[in-house]
PDB file of C-alpha atoms in Angstrom:
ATOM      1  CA  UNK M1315       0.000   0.000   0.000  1.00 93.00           C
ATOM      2  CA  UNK M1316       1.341   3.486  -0.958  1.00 96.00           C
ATOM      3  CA  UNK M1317       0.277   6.642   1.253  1.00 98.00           C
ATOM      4  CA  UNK M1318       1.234   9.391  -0.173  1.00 98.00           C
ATOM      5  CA  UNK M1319       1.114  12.535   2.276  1.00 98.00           C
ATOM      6  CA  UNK M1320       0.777  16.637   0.994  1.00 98.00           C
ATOM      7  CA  UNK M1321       1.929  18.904   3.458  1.00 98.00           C
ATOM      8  CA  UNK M1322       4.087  21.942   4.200  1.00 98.00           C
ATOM      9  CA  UNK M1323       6.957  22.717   7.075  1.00 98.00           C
ATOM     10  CA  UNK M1324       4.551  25.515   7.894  1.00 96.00           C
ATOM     11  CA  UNK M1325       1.431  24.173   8.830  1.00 97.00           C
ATOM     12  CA  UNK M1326       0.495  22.971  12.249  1.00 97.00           C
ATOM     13  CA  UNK M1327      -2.253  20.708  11.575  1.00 97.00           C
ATOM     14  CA  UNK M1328       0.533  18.493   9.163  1.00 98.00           C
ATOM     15  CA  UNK M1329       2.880  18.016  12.111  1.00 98.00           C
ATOM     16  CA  UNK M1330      -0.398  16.483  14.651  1.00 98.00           C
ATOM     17  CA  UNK M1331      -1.841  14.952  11.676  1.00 98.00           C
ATOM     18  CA  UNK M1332       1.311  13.238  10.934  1.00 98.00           C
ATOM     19  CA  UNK M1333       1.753  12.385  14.671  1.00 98.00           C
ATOM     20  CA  UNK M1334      -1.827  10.860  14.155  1.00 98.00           C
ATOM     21  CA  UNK M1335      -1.219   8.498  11.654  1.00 98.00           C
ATOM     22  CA  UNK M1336       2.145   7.282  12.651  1.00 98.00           C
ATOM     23  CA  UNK M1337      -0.387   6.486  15.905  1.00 98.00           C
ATOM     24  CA  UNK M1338      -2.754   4.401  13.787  1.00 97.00           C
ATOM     25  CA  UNK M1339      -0.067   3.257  11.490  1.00 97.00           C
ATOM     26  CA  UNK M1340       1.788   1.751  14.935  1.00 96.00           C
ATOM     27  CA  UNK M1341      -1.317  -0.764  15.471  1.00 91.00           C
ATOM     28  CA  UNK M1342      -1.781  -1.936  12.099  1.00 95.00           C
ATOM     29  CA  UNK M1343      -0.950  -5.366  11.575  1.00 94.00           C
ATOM     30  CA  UNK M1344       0.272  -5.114   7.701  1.00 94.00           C
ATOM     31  CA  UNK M1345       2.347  -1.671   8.817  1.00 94.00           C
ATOM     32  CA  UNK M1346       5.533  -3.655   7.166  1.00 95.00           C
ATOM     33  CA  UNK M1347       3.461  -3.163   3.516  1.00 93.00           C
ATOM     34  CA  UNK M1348       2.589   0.310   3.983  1.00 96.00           C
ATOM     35  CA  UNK M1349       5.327   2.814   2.247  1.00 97.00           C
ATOM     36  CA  UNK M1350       5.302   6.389   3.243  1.00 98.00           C
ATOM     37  CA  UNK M1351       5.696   9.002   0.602  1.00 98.00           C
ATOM     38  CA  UNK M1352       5.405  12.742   1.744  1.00 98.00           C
ATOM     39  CA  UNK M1353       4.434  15.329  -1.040  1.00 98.00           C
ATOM     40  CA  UNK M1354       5.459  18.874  -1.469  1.00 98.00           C
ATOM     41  CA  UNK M1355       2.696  21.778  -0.885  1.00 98.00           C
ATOM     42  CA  UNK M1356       3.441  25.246   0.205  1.00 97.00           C
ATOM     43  CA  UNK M1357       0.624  27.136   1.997  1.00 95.00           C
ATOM     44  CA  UNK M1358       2.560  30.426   0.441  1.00 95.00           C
ATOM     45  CA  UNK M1359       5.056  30.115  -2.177  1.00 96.00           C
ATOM     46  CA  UNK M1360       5.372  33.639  -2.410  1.00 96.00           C
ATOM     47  CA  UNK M1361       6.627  34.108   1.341  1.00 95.00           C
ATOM     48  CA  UNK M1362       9.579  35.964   1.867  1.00 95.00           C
ATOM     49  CA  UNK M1363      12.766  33.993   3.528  1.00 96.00           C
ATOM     50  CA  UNK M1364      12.721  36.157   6.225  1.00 95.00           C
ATOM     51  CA  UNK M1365      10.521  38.791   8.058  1.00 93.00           C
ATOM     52  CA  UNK M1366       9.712  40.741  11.289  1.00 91.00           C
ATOM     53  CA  UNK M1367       6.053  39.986  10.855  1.00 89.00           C
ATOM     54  CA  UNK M1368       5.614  37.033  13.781  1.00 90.00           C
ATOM     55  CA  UNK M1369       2.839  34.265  13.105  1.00 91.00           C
ATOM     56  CA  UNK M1370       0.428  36.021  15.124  1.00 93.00           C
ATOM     57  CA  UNK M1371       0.610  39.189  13.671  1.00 92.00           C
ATOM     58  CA  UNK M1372       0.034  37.084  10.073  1.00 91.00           C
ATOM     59  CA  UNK M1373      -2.953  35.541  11.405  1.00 92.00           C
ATOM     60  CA  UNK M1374      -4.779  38.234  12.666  1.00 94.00           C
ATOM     61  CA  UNK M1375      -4.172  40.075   9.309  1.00 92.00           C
ATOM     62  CA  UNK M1376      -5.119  37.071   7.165  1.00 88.00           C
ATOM     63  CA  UNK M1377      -8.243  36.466   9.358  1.00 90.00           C
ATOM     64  CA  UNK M1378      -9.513  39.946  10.346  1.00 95.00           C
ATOM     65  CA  UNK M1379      -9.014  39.499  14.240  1.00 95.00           C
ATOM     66  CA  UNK M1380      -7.195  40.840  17.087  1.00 95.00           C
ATOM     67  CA  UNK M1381      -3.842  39.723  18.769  1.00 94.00           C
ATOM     68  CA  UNK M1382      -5.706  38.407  21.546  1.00 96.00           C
ATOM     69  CA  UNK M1383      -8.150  36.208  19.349  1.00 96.00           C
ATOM     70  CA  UNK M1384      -5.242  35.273  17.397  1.00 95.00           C
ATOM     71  CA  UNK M1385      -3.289  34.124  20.561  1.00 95.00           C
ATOM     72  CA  UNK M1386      -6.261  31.477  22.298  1.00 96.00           C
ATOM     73  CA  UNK M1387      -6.288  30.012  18.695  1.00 96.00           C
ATOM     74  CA  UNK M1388      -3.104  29.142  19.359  1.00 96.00           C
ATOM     75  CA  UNK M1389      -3.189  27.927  22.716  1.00 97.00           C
ATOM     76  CA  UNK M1390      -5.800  25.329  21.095  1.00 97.00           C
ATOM     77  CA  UNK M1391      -3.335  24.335  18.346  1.00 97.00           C
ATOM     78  CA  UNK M1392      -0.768  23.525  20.885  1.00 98.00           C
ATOM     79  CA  UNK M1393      -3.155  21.928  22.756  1.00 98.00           C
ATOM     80  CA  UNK M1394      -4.203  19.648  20.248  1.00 98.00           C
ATOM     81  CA  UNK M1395      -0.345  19.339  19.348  1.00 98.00           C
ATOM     82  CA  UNK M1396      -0.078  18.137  23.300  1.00 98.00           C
ATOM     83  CA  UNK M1397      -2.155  15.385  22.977  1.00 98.00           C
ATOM     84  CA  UNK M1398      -0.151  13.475  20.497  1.00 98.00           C
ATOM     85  CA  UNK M1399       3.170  14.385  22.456  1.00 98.00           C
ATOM     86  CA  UNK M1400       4.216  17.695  20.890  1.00 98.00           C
ATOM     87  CA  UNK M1401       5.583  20.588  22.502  1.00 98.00           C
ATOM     88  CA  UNK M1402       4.749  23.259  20.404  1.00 98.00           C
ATOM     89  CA  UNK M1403       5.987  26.446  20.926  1.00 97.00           C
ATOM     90  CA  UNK M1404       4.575  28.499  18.119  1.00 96.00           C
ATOM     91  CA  UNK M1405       5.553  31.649  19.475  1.00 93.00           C
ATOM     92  CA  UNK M1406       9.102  31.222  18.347  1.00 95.00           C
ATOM     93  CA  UNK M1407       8.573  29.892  15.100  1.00 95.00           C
ATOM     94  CA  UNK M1408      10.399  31.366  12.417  1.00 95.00           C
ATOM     95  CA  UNK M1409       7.876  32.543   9.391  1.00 95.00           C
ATOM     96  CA  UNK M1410       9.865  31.708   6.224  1.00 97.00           C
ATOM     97  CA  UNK M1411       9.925  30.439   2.765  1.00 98.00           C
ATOM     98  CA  UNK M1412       9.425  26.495   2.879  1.00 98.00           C
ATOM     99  CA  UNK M1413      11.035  25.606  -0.989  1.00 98.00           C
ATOM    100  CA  UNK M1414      14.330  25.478   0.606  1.00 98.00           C
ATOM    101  CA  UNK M1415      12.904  22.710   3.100  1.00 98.00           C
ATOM    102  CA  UNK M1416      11.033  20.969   0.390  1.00 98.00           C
ATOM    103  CA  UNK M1417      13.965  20.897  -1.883  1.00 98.00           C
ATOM    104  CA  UNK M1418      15.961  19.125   1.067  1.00 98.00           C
ATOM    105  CA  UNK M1419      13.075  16.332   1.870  1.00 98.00           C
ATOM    106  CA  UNK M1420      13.481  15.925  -2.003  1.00 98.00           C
ATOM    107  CA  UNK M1421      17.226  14.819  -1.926  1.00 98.00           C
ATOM    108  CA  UNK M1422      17.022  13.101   1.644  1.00 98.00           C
ATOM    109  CA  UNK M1423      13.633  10.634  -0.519  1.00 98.00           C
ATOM    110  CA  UNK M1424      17.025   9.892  -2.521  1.00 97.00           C
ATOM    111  CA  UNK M1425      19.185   9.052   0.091  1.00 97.00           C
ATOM    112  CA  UNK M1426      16.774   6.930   1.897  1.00 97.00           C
ATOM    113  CA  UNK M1427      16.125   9.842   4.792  1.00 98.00           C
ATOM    114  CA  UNK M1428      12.796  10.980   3.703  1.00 98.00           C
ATOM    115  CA  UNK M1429      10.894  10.324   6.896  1.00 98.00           C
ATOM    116  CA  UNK M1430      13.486  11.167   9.255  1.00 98.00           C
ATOM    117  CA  UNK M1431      14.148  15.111   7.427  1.00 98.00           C
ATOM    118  CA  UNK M1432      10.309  15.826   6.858  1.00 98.00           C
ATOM    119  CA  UNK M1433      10.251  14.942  10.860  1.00 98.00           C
ATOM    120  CA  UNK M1434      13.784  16.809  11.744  1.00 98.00           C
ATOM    121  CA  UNK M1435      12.305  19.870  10.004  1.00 98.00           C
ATOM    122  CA  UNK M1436       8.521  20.006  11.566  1.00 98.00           C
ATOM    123  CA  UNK M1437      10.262  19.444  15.042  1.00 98.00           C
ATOM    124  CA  UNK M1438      12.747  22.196  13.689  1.00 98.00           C
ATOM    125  CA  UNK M1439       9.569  24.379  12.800  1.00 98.00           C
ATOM    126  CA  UNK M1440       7.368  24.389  15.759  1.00 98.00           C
ATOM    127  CA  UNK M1441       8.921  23.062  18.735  1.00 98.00           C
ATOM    128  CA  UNK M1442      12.360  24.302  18.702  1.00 98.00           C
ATOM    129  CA  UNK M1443      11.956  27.603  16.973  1.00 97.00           C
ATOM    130  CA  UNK M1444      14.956  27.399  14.004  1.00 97.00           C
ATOM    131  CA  UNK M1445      14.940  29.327  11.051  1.00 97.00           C
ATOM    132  CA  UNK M1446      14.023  26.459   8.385  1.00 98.00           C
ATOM    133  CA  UNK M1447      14.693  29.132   5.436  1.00 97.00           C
ATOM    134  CA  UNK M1448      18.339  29.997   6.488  1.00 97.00           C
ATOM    135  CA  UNK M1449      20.583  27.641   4.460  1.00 97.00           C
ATOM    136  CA  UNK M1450      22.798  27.554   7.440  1.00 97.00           C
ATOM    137  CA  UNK M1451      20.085  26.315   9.589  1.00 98.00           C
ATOM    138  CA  UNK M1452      19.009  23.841   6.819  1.00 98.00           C
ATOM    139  CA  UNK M1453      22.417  22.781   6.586  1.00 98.00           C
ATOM    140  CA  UNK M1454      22.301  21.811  10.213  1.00 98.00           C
ATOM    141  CA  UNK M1455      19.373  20.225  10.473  1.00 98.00           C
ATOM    142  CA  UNK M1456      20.305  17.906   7.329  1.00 98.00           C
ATOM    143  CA  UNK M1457      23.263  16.850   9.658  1.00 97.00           C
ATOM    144  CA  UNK M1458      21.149  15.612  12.282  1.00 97.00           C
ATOM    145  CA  UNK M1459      19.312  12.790  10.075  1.00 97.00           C
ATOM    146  CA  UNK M1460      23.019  11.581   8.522  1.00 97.00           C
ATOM    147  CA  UNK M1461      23.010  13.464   4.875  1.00 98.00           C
ATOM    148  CA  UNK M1462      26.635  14.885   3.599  1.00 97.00           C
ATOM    149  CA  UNK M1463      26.810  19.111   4.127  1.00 97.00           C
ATOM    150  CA  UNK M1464      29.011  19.469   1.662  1.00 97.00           C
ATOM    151  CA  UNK M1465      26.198  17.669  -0.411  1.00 98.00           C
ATOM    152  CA  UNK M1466      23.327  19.681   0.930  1.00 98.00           C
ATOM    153  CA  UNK M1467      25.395  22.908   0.602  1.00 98.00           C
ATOM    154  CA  UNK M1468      25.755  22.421  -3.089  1.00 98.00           C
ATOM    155  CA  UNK M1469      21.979  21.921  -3.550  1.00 98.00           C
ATOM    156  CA  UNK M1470      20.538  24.356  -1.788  1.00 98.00           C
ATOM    157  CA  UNK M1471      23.308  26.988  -3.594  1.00 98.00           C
ATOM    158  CA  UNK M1472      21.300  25.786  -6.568  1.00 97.00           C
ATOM    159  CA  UNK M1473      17.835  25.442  -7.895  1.00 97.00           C
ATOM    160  CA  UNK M1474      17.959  21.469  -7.362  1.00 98.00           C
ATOM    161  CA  UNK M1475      14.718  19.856  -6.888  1.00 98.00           C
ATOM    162  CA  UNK M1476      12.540  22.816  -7.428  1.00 98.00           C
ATOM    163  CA  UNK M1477      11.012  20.995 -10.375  1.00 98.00           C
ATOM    164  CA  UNK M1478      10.180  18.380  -7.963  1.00 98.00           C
ATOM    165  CA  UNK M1479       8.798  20.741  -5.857  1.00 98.00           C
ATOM    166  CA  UNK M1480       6.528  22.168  -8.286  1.00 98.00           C
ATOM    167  CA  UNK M1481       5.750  19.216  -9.912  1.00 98.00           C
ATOM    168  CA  UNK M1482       4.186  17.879  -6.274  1.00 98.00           C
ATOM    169  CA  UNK M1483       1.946  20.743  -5.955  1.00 97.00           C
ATOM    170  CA  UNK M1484       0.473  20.407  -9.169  1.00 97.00           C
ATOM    171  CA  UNK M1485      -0.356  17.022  -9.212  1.00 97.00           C
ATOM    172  CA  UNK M1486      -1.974  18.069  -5.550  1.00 96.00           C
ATOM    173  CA  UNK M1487      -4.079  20.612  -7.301  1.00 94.00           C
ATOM    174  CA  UNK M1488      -5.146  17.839  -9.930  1.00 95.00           C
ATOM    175  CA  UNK M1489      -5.919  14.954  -7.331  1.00 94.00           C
ATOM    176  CA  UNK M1490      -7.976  18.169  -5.157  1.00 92.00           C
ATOM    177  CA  UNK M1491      -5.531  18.800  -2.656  1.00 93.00           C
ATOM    178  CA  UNK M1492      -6.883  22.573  -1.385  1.00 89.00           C
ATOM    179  CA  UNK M1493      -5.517  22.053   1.898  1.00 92.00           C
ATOM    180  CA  UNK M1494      -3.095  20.148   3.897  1.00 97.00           C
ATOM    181  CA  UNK M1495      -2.085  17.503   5.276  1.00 97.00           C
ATOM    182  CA  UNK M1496      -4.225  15.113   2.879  1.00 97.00           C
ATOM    183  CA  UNK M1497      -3.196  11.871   2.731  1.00 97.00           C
ATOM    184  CA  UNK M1498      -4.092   9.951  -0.369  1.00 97.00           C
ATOM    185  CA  UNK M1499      -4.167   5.972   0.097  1.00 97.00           C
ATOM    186  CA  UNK M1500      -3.324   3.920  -3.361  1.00 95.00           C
ATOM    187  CA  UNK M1501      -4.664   6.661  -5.196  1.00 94.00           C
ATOM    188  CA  UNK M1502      -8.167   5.049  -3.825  1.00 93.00           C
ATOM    189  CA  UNK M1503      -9.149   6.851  -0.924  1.00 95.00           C
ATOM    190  CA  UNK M1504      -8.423  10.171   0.741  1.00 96.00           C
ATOM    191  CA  UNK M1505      -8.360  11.603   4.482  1.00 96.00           C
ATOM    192  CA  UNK M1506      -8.063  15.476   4.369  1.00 96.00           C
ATOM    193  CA  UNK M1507      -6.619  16.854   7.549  1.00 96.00           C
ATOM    194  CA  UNK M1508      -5.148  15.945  10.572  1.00 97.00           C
ATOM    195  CA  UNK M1509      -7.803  13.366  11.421  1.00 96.00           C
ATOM    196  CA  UNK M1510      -8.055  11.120  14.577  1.00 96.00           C
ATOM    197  CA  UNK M1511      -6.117   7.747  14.254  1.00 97.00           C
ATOM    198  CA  UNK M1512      -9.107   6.196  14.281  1.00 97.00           C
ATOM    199  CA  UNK M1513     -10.030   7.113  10.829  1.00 96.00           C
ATOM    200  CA  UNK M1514      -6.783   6.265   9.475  1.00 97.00           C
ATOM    201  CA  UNK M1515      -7.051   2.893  11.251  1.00 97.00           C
ATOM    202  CA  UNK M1516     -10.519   2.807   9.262  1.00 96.00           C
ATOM    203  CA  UNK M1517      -9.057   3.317   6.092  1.00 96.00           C
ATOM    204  CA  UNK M1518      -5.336   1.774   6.251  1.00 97.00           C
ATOM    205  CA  UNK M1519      -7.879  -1.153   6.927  1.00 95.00           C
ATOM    206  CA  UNK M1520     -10.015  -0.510   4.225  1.00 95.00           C
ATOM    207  CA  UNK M1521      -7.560  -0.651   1.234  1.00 94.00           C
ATOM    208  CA  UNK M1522      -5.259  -3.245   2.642  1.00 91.00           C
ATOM    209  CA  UNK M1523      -8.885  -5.408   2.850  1.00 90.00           C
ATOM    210  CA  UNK M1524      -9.478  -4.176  -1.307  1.00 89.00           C
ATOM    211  CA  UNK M1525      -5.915  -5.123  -2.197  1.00 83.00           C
ATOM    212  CA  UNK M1526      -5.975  -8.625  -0.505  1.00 79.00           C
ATOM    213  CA  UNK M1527      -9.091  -9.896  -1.913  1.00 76.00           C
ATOM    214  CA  UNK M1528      -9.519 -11.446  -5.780  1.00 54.00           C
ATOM    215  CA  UNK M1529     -11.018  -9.754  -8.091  1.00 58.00           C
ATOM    216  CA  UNK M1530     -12.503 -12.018 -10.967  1.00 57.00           C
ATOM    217  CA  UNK M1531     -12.010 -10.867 -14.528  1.00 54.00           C
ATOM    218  CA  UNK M1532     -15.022  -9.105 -15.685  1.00 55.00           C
ATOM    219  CA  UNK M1533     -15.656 -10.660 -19.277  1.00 59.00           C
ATOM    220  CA  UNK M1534     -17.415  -7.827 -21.151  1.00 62.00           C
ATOM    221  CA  UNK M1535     -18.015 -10.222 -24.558  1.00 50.00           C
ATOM    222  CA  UNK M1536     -17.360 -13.504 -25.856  1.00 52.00           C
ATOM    223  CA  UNK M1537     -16.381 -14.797 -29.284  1.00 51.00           C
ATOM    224  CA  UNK M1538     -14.908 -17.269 -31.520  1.00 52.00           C
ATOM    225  CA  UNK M1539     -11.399 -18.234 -29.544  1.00 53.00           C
ATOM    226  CA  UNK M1540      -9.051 -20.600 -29.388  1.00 55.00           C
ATOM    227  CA  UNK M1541      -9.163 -23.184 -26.138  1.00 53.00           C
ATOM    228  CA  UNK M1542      -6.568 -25.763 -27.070  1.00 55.00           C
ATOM    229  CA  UNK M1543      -3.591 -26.929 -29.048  1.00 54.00           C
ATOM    230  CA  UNK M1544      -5.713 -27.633 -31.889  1.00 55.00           C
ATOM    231  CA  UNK M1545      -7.327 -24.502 -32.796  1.00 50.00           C
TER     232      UNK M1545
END
């Protein structure tokens, strides 16, 4: 079974939704068959790399409310983030570009690191408050999960991967991605958001049930054939 996940650094529904999966994912019996693919999508592409603007002050612009309104919104977002074992604190996170970050989840899918940088760079994001649009700080954080810097240095001095990038968000906009996370299970079925493990117990069940069973050949019209050696 293939699940293939759209998200972005920046969003703090894809880090809990994530978390809530991996939860369901832990207690499914055919786990071993399940491969993991995570998708590019950026909530902003046009998002400066850096910016004095904090998240709050973005919010309440984008949604037409005060500081304070902005700020309990949060508390139940890191709330919610709690209860699957994150400590966010989204008061220090750094707003920023995410292609940088994308490009780098694109090169650790080649060297076998996928999981471990899209999950280096969310805790990166929201719980310990790095700058994941500073190459520096990208740099670093590639480091942690095992990938060369002098590798990683080279590709993010370049436009490397963008095409892969861009190629991921498009083929979310075909398949109806209009927000993330949204996982998409063998192309079948879809969970948008970050849903309780319950549902993706539901479905991880669902299609591994579909995929197991034998489908007979549907014969839409017989003819004159052949059925043995001396036709």
């Amino acid at each position: 079974m293939k699940v293939e996940i759209w998200s972005d650094i920046a969003c703090p529904f894809c880090y809990i939704g994530k978390r809530k999966f991996e939860h369901a994912l832990v207690g499914f019996e055919q786990k071993d068959e399940v491969e993991v693919i995570y998708k590019s999508f950026q909530l902003d592409p046009n998002a400066p790399q850096n910016t004095t603007e904090t998240m709050n002050q973005m919010l309440a612009k984008k949604y037409g409310q005060s500081i304070e309104q902005v700020e309990q919104m949060q508390k139940q977002v890191t709330a919610q983030a709690n209860e699957v074992g994150l400590d966010y604190h989204l008061n220090d996170a750094k707003m920023t570009n995410t292609l940088d970050a994308h490009r780098l989840i694109h090169l650790a899918k080649e060297k076998g690191k996928m999981s471990e940088m899209k999950e280096q760079l969310l805790k990166s994001y929201f719980v310990e408050g790095k700058h994941v649009g500073e190459i520096e700080s990208l740099i670093d954080i590639a480091a942690t999960v095992g990938l060369d810097k002098e590798e990683v240095t080279s590709v993010l001095a370049s436009n490397q991967y963008k095409k892969e990038v861009e190629q991921d968000m498009q083929e979310g906009v075909q398949l109806g991605v209009q927000g993330v996370p949204f996982f998409v299970f063998n192309r079948k079925y879809a969970v948008s958001g970050a849903q309780s493990s319950n549902v993706f117990s539901e479905v991880l069940t669902k299609v591994i049930k579909e995929e197991k069973q034998s489908q007979p050949l549907n014969v839409v019209k017989q003819g004159d054939a052949c059925t043995d050696g001396s036709c």
